[in-house]
């Protein structure tokens, strides 16, 4: 049976969506192609009709996940004052809900360590999405020169992702909750400090 181009694309997208969840839950090497295809309701044999390799699926799956994270940030901050956006993202990111649901969360703490050991092609694709994520965070930091805002965005993302990784290692425990709170406080303090420095420089120039 021949399927339409639209049907093939819908199937392709379904595989990527399912794979993005399972990869974040189990890791890049924690689930095989056969299992991924089964998750999408398809046979193993149909895999290469959609992807050239397992690596190609992994790249698409984590790109999809990172795009969803950025989309979530935009929706989360769309109706709030600019100066409150970064704080809102940090609070949402460093939450017990995110900690306990890696399959629907950020790819960095879920897959970052594994991606760092993957092929140059995979690392390059991940780095490209990582840069997009940094730019998205930079856009949430007002009243600051772009270069300084980007620096703060990188520091904030590193704090959030690192904190989430450690919190998941600690599991659902008092230590894990303590880590999440410390990460939130540090991320917000850094943003406030940079904003004060930017405001002081602006006032001095005027």
Coordinates of C-alpha atoms in Angstrom, one line a residue:
X1 CA 0.0 0.0 0.0
X2 CA 1.3 3.4 -1.0
X3 CA 0.8 6.2 1.6
X4 CA 0.5 9.9 0.8
X5 CA 3.4 12.3 1.6
X6 CA 1.3 13.8 4.3
X7 CA 0.7 10.4 6.0
X8 CA 4.4 9.7 5.9
X9 CA 5.2 13.0 7.5
X10 CA 2.6 12.5 10.2
X11 CA 4.1 9.0 10.9
X12 CA 7.6 10.5 10.9
X13 CA 6.6 13.2 13.4
X14 CA 4.9 10.7 15.6
X15 CA 8.1 8.6 15.8
X16 CA 10.2 11.7 16.7
X17 CA 7.7 12.8 19.3
X18 CA 7.6 9.4 21.0
X19 CA 11.4 9.0 20.7
X20 CA 12.0 12.4 22.3
X21 CA 10.1 11.3 25.4
X22 CA 11.6 7.8 25.7
X23 CA 15.2 9.1 25.1
X24 CA 14.9 11.6 27.9
X25 CA 13.5 9.0 30.1
X26 CA 15.9 6.2 29.3
X27 CA 18.9 7.9 27.8
X28 CA 20.4 7.9 24.3
X29 CA 21.5 4.3 24.7
X30 CA 18.9 3.1 27.1
X31 CA 16.3 2.1 24.4
X32 CA 16.7 0.4 21.0
X33 CA 15.3 1.1 17.6
X34 CA 12.8 -1.8 17.8
X35 CA 11.4 -0.4 21.1
X36 CA 11.2 3.1 19.8
X37 CA 9.3 1.9 16.8
X38 CA 7.0 -0.2 19.0
X39 CA 6.3 3.0 21.1
X40 CA 5.1 4.7 17.9
X41 CA 2.9 1.7 16.9
X42 CA 5.1 0.6 14.0
X43 CA 7.4 -2.3 13.1
X44 CA 11.2 -2.3 13.3
X45 CA 11.4 -2.8 9.5
X46 CA 9.8 0.5 8.8
X47 CA 12.4 2.5 10.5
X48 CA 14.7 3.1 7.5
X49 CA 11.8 4.4 5.5
X50 CA 11.9 7.5 7.8
X51 CA 15.5 7.8 9.0
X52 CA 18.9 7.1 7.5
X53 CA 20.3 5.9 10.9
X54 CA 19.6 5.7 14.6
X55 CA 21.8 8.8 15.0
X56 CA 19.5 10.8 12.7
X57 CA 16.5 9.9 14.9
X58 CA 18.4 10.9 18.1
X59 CA 19.3 14.2 16.5
X60 CA 15.7 15.0 15.5
X61 CA 14.3 13.7 18.8
X62 CA 16.4 16.0 21.0
X63 CA 16.0 18.9 18.7
X64 CA 12.2 18.4 19.0
X65 CA 12.6 18.3 22.8
X66 CA 14.6 21.5 23.0
X67 CA 12.2 23.3 20.7
X68 CA 9.4 22.3 23.0
X69 CA 11.3 23.7 26.0
X70 CA 11.7 27.1 24.2
X71 CA 8.1 27.1 23.2
X72 CA 7.2 26.4 26.9
X73 CA 9.3 29.4 28.0
X74 CA 7.6 31.7 25.4
X75 CA 4.1 30.6 26.6
X76 CA 5.1 30.9 30.2
X77 CA 6.4 34.4 29.9
X78 CA 4.1 35.8 27.3
X79 CA 1.8 37.6 29.7
X80 CA 4.3 38.8 32.3
X81 CA 6.4 41.9 32.7
X82 CA 9.8 41.7 31.0
X83 CA 11.8 41.9 34.3
X84 CA 9.9 38.9 35.7
X85 CA 10.4 36.5 32.8
X86 CA 13.8 35.0 33.7
X87 CA 12.7 34.4 37.3
X88 CA 9.5 32.7 36.1
X89 CA 11.5 30.4 33.8
X90 CA 14.0 29.5 36.6
X91 CA 11.2 28.7 39.1
X92 CA 9.4 26.5 36.5
X93 CA 12.6 24.8 35.5
X94 CA 13.9 24.1 39.0
X95 CA 10.7 22.5 40.2
X96 CA 9.8 19.1 41.6
X97 CA 7.4 18.7 38.6
X98 CA 10.3 19.0 36.1
X99 CA 12.6 16.9 38.3
X100 CA 10.1 14.0 38.5
X101 CA 9.2 14.1 34.8
X102 CA 12.4 13.9 32.7
X103 CA 10.6 12.5 29.7
X104 CA 8.7 15.8 29.2
X105 CA 11.5 18.1 30.4
X106 CA 14.7 19.8 29.2
X107 CA 17.1 17.6 27.1
X108 CA 20.2 19.1 28.7
X109 CA 20.1 17.4 32.1
X110 CA 18.5 14.3 30.6
X111 CA 20.8 13.7 27.7
X112 CA 23.7 16.2 27.9
X113 CA 26.4 13.9 29.3
X114 CA 25.6 11.3 26.7
X115 CA 25.5 13.7 23.8
X116 CA 29.0 15.0 24.9
X117 CA 30.3 11.5 24.0
X118 CA 28.5 11.2 20.7
X119 CA 29.8 11.8 17.2
X120 CA 30.9 15.3 16.1
X121 CA 27.7 15.5 13.9
X122 CA 25.4 14.9 16.9
X123 CA 27.4 17.3 19.2
X124 CA 27.2 20.0 16.5
X125 CA 23.5 19.6 16.1
X126 CA 23.0 19.7 19.9
X127 CA 25.3 22.7 20.2
X128 CA 23.2 24.6 17.6
X129 CA 20.0 24.0 19.6
X130 CA 21.9 24.9 22.8
X131 CA 22.8 28.3 21.2
X132 CA 19.2 28.8 20.3
X133 CA 18.2 28.1 23.8
X134 CA 20.7 30.6 25.1
X135 CA 19.4 33.2 22.7
X136 CA 15.8 32.6 23.9
X137 CA 16.9 33.1 27.5
X138 CA 18.8 36.2 26.5
X139 CA 15.6 37.7 25.1
X140 CA 14.0 37.5 28.5
X141 CA 16.6 39.7 30.1
X142 CA 15.7 43.4 29.7
X143 CA 17.6 46.6 30.4
X144 CA 21.0 45.1 29.8
X145 CA 23.4 45.2 26.8
X146 CA 23.0 42.2 24.6
X147 CA 26.5 40.8 25.4
X148 CA 26.0 41.1 29.1
X149 CA 22.5 39.6 28.9
X150 CA 23.8 36.6 26.9
X151 CA 26.5 36.1 29.5
X152 CA 23.9 36.0 32.2
X153 CA 21.7 33.7 30.1
X154 CA 24.6 31.2 29.8
X155 CA 25.2 31.3 33.5
X156 CA 21.6 30.9 34.3
X157 CA 21.1 28.0 31.9
X158 CA 24.2 26.3 33.3
X159 CA 23.0 26.7 36.8
X160 CA 19.5 25.4 36.0
X161 CA 20.7 22.4 34.0
X162 CA 23.4 21.5 36.5
X163 CA 21.1 21.8 39.5
X164 CA 18.4 19.7 37.8
X165 CA 21.0 16.9 37.0
X166 CA 22.1 16.8 40.7
X167 CA 18.5 17.0 42.0
X168 CA 17.6 14.0 39.9
X169 CA 20.6 12.1 41.2
X170 CA 19.4 12.7 44.7
X171 CA 15.9 11.6 43.8
X172 CA 12.8 12.7 45.6
X173 CA 14.5 13.6 48.9
X174 CA 15.2 16.6 51.2
X175 CA 18.6 16.9 49.7
X176 CA 17.1 17.1 46.2
X177 CA 14.6 19.8 47.3
X178 CA 17.5 21.7 49.0
X179 CA 19.4 21.6 45.7
X180 CA 16.4 22.9 43.7
X181 CA 16.0 25.8 46.1
X182 CA 19.7 26.7 46.1
X183 CA 19.7 26.6 42.3
X184 CA 16.7 28.8 42.1
X185 CA 18.1 31.3 44.6
X186 CA 21.5 31.4 42.8
X187 CA 20.0 31.8 39.3
X188 CA 17.8 34.7 40.5
X189 CA 20.5 36.4 42.5
X190 CA 22.7 36.4 39.4
X191 CA 20.0 37.9 37.3
X192 CA 19.3 40.6 39.9
X193 CA 23.0 41.4 40.3
X194 CA 23.6 41.9 36.5
X195 CA 20.5 44.1 36.3
X196 CA 21.8 46.3 39.1
X197 CA 25.2 46.6 37.4
X198 CA 23.5 47.5 34.1
X199 CA 21.2 50.1 35.8
X200 CA 24.2 51.7 37.6
X201 CA 26.2 51.9 34.3
X202 CA 23.2 53.5 32.6
X203 CA 22.7 56.0 35.4
X204 CA 26.4 56.9 35.3
X205 CA 26.2 57.5 31.6
X206 CA 23.2 59.8 32.0

